[in-house]
Coordinates of N, CA and C in Angstrom, one line a residue:
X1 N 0.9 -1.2 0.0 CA 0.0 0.0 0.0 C 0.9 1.2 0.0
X2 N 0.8 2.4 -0.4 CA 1.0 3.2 -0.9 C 0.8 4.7 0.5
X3 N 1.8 5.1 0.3 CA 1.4 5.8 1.7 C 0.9 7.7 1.3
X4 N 0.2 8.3 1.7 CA 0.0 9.9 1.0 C 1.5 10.5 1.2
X5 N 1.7 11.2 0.1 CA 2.8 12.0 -0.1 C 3.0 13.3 0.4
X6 N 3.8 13.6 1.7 CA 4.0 14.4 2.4 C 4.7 15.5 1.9
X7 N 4.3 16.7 2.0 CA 4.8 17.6 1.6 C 6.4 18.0 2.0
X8 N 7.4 18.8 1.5 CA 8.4 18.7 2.1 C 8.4 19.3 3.1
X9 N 9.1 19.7 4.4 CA 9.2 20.8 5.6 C 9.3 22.4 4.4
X10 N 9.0 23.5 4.8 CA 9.4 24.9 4.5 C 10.9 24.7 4.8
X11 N 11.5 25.4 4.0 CA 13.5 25.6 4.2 C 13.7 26.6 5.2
X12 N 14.4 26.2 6.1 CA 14.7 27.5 7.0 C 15.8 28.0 6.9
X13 N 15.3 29.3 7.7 CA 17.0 29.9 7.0 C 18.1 30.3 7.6
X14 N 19.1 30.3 6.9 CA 20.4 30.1 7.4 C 20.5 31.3 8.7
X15 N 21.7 31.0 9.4 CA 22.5 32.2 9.9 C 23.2 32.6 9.5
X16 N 23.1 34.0 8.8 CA 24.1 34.5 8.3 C 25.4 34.7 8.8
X17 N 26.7 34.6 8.1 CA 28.1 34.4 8.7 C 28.2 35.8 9.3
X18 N 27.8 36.5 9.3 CA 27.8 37.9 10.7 C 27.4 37.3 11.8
X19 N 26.0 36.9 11.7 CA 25.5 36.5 12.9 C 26.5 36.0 13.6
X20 N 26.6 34.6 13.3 CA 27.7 33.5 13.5 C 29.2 34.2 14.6
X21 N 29.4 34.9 13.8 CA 30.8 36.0 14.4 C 30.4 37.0 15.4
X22 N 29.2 37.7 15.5 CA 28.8 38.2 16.6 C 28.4 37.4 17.7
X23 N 28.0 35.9 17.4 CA 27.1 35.4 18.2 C 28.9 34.6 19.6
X24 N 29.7 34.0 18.3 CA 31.1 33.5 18.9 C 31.8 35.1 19.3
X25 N 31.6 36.4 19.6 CA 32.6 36.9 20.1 C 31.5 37.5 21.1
X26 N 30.2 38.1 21.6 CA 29.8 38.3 22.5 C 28.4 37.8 23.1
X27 N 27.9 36.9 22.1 CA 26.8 35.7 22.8 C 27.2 34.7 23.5
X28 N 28.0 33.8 22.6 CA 28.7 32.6 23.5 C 30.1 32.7 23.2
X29 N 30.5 33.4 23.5 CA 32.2 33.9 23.3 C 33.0 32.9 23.3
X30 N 33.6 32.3 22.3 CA 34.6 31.4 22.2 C 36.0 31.8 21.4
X31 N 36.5 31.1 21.6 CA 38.2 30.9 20.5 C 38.4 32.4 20.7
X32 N 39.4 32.7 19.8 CA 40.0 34.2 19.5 C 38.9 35.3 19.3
X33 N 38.0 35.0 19.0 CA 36.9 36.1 18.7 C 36.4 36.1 20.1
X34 N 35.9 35.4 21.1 CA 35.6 35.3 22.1 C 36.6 36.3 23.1
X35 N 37.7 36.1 22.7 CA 38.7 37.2 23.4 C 39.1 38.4 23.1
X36 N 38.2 38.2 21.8 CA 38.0 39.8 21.3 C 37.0 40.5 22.1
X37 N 36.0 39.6 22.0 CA 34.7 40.4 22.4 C 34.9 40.3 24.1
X38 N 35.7 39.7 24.9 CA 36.4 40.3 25.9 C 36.6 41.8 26.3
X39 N 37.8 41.4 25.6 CA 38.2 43.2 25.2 C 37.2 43.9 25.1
X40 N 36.5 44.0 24.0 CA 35.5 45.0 24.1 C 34.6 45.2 24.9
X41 N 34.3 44.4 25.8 CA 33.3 44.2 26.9 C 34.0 44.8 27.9
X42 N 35.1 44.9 28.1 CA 35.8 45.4 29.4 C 36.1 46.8 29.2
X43 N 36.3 46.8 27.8 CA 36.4 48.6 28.0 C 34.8 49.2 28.0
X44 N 34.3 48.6 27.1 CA 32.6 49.2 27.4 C 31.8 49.1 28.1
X45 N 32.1 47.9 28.9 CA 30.8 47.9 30.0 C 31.7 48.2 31.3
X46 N 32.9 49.1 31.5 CA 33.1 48.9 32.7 C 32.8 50.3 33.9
X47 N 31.9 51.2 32.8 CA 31.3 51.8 33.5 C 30.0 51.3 34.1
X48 N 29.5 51.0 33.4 CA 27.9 50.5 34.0 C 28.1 49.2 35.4
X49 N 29.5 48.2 34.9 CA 29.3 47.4 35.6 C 30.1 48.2 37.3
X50 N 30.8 48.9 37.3 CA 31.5 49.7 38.4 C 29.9 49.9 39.0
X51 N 29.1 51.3 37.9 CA 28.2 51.7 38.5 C 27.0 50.6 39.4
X52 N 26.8 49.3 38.7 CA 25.9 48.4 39.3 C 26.4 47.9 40.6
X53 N 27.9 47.9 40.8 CA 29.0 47.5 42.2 C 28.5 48.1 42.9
X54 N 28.4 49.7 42.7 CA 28.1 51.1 43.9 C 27.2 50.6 44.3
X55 N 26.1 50.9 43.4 CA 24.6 50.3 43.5 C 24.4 49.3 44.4
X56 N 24.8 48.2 43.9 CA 24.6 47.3 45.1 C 24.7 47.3 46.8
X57 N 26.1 48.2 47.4 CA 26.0 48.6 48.5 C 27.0 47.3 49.1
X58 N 27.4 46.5 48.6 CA 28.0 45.5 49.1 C 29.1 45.3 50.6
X59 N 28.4 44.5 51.3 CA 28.9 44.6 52.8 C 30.3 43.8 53.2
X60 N 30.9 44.0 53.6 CA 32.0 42.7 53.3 C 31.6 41.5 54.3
X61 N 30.9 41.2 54.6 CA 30.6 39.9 55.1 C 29.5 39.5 54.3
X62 N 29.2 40.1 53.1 CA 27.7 39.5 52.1 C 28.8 39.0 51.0
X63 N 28.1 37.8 50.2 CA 28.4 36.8 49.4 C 27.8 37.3 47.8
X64 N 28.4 37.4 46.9 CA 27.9 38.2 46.2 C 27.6 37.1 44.9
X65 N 27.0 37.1 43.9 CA 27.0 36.1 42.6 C 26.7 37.1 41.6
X66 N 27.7 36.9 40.4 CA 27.7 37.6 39.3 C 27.4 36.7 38.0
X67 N 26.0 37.4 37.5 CA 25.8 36.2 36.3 C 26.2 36.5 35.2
X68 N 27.4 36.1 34.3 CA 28.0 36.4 33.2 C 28.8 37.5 33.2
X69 N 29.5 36.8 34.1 CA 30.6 38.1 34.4 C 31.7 38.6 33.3
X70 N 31.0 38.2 31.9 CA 32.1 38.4 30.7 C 33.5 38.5 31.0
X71 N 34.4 39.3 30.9 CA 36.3 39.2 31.2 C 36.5 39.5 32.8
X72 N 35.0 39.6 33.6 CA 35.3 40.0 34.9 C 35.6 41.5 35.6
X73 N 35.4 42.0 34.9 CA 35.8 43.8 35.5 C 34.9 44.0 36.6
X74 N 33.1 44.1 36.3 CA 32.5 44.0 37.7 C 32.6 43.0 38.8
X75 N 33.1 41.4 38.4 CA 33.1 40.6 38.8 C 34.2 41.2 40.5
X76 N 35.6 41.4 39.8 CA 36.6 42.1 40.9 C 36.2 42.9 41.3
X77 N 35.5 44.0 40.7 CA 34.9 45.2 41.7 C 34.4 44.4 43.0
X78 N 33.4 43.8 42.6 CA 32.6 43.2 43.7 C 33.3 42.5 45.1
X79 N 34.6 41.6 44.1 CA 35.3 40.8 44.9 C 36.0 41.4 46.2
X80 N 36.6 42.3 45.5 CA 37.3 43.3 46.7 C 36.1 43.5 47.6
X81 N 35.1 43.9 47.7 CA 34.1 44.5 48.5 C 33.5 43.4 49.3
X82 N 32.9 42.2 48.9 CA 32.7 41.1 49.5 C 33.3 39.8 50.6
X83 N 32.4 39.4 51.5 CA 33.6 38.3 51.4 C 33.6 37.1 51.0
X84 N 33.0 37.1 49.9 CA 32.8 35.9 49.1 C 32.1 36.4 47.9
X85 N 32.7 36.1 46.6 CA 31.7 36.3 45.2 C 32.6 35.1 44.2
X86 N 31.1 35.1 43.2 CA 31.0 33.9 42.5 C 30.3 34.0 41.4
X87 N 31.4 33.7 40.3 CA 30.5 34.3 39.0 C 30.3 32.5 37.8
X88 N 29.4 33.1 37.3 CA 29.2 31.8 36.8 C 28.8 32.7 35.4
X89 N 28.9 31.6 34.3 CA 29.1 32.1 32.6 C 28.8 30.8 31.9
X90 N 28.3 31.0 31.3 CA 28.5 29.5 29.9 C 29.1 29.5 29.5
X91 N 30.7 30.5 29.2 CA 31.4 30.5 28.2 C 32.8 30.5 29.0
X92 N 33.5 29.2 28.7 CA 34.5 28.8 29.0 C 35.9 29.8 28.9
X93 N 35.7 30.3 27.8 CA 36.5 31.3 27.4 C 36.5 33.0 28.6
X94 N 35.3 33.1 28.8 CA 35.2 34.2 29.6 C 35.7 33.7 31.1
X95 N 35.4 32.9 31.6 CA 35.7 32.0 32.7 C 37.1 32.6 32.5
X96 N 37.7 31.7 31.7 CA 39.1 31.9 31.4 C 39.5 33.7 32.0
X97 N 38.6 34.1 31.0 CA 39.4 35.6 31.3 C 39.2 36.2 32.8
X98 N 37.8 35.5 33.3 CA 37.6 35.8 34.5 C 38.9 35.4 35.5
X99 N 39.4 34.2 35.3 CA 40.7 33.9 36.1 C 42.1 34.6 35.8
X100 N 42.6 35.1 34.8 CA 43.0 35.7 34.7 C 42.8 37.0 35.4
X101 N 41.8 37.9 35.7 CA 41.6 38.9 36.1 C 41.7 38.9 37.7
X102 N 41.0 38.2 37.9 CA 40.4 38.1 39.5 C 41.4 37.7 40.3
X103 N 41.8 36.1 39.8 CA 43.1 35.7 40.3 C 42.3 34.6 41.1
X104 N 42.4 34.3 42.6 CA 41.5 33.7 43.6 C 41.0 34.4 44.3
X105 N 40.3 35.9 43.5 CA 39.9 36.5 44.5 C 37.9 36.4 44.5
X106 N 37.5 34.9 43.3 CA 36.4 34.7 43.1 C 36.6 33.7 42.7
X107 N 35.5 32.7 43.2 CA 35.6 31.0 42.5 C 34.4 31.7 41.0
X108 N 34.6 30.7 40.0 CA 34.1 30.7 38.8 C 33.6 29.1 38.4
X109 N 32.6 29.4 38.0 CA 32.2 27.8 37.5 C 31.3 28.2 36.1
X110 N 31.3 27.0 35.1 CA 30.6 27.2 34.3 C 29.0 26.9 34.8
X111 N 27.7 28.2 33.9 CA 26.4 27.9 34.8 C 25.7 29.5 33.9
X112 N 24.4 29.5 34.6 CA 24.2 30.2 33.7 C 22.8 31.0 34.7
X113 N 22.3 32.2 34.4 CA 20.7 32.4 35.5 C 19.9 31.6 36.2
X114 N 20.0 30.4 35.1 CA 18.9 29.5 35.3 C 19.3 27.9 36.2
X115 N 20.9 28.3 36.0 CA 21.8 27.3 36.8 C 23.3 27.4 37.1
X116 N 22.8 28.1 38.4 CA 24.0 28.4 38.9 C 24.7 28.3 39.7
X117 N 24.3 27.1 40.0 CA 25.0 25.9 41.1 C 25.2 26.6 42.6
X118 N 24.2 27.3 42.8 CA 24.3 27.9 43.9 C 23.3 27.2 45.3
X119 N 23.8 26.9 46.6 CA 22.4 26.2 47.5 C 21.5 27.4 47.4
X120 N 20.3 27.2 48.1 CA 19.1 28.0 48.6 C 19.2 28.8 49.8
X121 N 18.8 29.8 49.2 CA 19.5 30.7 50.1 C 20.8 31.2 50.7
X122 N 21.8 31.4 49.9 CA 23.0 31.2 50.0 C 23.9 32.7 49.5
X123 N 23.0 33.6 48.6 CA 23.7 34.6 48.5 C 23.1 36.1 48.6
X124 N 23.6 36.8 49.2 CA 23.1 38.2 49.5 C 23.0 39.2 48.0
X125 N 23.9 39.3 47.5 CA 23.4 40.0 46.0 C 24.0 39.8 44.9
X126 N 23.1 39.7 44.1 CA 23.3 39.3 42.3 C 23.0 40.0 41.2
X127 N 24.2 40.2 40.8 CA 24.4 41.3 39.8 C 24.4 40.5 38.5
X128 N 23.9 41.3 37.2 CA 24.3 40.7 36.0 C 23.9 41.8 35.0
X129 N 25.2 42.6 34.2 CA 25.3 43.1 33.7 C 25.4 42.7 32.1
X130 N 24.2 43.6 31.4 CA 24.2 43.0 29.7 C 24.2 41.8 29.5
X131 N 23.3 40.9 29.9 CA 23.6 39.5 30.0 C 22.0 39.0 29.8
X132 N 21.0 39.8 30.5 CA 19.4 39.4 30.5 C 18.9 39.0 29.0
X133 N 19.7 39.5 28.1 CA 19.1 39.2 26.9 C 19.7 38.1 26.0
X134 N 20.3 37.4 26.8 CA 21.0 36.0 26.2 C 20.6 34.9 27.1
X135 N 19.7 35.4 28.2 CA 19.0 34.0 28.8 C 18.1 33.5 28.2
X136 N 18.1 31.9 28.1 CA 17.4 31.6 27.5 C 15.7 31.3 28.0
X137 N 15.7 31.4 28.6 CA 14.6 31.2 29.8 C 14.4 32.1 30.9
X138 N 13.8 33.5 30.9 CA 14.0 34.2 32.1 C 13.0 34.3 32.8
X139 N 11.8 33.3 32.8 CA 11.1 33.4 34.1 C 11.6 32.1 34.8
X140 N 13.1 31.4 34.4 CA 13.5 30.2 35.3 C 15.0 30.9 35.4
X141 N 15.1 31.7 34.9 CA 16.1 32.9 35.6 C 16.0 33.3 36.9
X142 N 14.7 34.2 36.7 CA 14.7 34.8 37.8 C 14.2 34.2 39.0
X143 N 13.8 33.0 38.7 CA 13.1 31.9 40.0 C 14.6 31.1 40.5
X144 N 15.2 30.8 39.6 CA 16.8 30.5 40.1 C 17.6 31.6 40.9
X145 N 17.1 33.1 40.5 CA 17.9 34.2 41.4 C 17.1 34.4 42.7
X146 N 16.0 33.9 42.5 CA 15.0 34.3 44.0 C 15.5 33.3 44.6
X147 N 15.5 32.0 44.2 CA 15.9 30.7 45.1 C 17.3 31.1 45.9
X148 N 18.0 31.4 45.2 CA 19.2 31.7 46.4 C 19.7 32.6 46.5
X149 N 18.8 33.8 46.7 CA 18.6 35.0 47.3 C 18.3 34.5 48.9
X150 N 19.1 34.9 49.9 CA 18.4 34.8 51.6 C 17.4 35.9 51.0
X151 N 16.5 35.4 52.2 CA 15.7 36.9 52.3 C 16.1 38.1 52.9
X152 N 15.8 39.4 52.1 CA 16.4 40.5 52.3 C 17.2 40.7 51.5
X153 N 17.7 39.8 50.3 CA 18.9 39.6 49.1 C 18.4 40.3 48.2
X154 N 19.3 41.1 47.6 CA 19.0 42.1 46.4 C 19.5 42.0 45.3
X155 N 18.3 42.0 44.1 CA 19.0 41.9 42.7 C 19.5 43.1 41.9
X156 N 20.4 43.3 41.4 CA 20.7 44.3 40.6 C 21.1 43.7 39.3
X157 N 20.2 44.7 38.1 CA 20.4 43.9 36.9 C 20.4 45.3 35.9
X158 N 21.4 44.8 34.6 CA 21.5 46.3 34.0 C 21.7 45.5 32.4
X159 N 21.2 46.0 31.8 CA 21.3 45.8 30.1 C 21.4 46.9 29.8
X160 N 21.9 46.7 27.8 CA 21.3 47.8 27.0 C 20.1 48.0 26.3
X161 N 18.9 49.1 26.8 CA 18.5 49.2 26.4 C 17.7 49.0 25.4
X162 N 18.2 49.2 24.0 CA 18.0 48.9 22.8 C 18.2 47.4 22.6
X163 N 18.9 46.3 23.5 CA 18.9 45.2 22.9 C 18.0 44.0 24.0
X164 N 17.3 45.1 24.9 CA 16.3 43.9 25.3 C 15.2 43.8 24.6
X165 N 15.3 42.5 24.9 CA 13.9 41.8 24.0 C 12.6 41.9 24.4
X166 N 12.6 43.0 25.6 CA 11.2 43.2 26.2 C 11.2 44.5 26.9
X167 N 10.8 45.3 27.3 CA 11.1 46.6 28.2 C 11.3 46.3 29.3
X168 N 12.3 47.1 30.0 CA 12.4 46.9 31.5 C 11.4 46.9 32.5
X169 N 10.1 47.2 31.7 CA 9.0 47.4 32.8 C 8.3 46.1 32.7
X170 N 8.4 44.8 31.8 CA 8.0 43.8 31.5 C 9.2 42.8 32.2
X171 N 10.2 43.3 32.3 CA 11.2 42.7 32.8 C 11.4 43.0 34.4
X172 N 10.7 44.3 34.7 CA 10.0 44.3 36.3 C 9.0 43.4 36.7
X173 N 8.4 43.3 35.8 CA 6.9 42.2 36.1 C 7.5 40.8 36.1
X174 N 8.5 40.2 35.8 CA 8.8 39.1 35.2 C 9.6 38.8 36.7
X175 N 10.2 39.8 37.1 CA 10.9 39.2 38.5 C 9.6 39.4 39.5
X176 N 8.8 40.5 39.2 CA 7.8 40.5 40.4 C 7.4 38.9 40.4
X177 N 6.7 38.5 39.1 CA 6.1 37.2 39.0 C 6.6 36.1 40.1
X178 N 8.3 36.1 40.2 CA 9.3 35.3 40.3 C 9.1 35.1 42.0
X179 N 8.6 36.3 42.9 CA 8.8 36.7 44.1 C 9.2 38.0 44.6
X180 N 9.8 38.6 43.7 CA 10.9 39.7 44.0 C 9.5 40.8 44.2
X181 N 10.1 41.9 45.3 CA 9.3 42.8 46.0 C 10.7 44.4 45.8
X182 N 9.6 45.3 46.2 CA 10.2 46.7 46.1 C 11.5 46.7 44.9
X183 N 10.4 46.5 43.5 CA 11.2 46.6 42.8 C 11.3 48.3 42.1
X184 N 12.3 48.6 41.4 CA 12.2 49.7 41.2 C 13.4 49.5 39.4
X185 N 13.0 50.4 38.6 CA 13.5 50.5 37.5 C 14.1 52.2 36.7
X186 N 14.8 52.5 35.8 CA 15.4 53.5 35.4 C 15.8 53.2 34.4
X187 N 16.5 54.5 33.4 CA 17.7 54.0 32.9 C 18.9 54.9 33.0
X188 N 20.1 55.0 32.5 CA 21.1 55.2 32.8 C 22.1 55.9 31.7
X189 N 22.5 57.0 31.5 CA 23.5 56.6 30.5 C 24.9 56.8 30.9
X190 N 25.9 55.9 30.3 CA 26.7 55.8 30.7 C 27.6 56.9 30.1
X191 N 28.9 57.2 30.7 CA 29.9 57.8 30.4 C 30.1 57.8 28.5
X192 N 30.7 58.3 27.7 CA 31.6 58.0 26.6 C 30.1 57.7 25.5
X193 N 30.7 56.5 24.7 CA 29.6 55.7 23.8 C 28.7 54.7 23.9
X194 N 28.6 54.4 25.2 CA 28.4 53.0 25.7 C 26.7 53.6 25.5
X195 N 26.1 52.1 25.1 CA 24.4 52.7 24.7 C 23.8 52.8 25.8
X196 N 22.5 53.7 26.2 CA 21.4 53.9 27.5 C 21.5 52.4 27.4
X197 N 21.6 52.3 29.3 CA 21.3 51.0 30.1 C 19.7 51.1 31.3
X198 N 19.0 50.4 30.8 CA 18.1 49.5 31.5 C 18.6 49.1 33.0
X199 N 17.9 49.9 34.2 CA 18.5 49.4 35.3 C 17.7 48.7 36.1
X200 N 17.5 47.8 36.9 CA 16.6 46.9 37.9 C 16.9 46.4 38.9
X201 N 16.1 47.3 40.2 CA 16.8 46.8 41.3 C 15.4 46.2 42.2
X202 N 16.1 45.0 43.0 CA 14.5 44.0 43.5 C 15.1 43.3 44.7
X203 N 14.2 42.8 45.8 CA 14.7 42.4 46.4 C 14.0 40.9 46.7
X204 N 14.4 40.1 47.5 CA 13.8 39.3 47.9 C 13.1 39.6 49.3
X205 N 11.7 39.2 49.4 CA 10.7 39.8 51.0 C 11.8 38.9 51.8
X206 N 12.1 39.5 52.9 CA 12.8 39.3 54.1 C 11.4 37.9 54.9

């Protein structure tokens, strides 16, 4: 018997070799382009990420977690100030640069918003600079940032602007959803060329 003839799939389409090269030097930063897009992350974001450190308020006996801490520049701010911080990245390469930078002055593991190998209730504040728009999942983002938040733990989160995929006021509601209370939002511009940043600060109810 004879079976009906199925149409073929629609052809999808490619990624273009730009994409590809933006995506290896500051989406998932690998090889040599990965350590380009280093570099440029450290000279560009290292105002915003300083400014999210202030922001934060960091105590030296609070434990801090940085989500994608690209080459690490906020990552050490923080470290000096804490007494304990911990950055986690999917990108091996950044890791890399993060030890380089830091030295042992932060453990690093590969991990990502949504898993960040952290216990429950375990850290006082979490920062993640330009990074919200490459989660792949951010309402199990921010339920992984509430989970090990103690209560009274504060998030501070900053993008650019132009490249979130939702407005920061959607991206307020999305941590409300999550638990997070007394949230509050802005934007920022930074020093030089660096684009308006999206700022979000939330806490966890005590």
């Amino acid at each position: 018997m004879s079976t009906p003839h199925q149409p073929a799939p629609p052809p999808q389409p490619e990624t273009s070799g730009f994409a590809r090269v933006l995506d290896r030097t500051f989406g998932h930063p690998s090889g040599a382009l990965g350590r380009l897009g280093g570099w440029v992350m450290a000279r560009g974001n290292a105002a915003t990420e300083h400014r999210v450190v202030d922001l934060a308020k960091i105590e030296p006996d609070e434990t801090v977690l940085v989500v994608g801490p690209g080459p690490g520049v906020g990552l050490e701010a923080a470290a000096r100030l804490a007494g304990r911080a911990v950055g986690v990245d999917p990108s091996l390469e950044m890791l890399t640069l993060c030890q380089e930078r830091c030295g042992d002055r932060a453990e690093l593991r590969e991990g990502s918003a949504a898993h960040t190998g952290e216990p429950d209730a375990s850290v006082d504040v979490v920062l993640s600079v330009n990074n919200v728009m490459l989660w792949d999942d951010r309402a199990a983002g921010f339920a992984e940032l509430f989970r090990v938040l103690r209560p009274g733990g504060r998030l501070m989160l900053s993008a650019h602007e132009k490249w979130l995929p939702v407005s920061r006021h959607v991206l307020a509601d999305e941590a409300a959803a999550a638990g997070f209370a007394d949230l509050q939002t802005w934007t920022w511009e930074p020093p030089g060329f660096a684009a308006l940043a999206a700022q979000l600060r939330a806490v966890k109810p005590a």
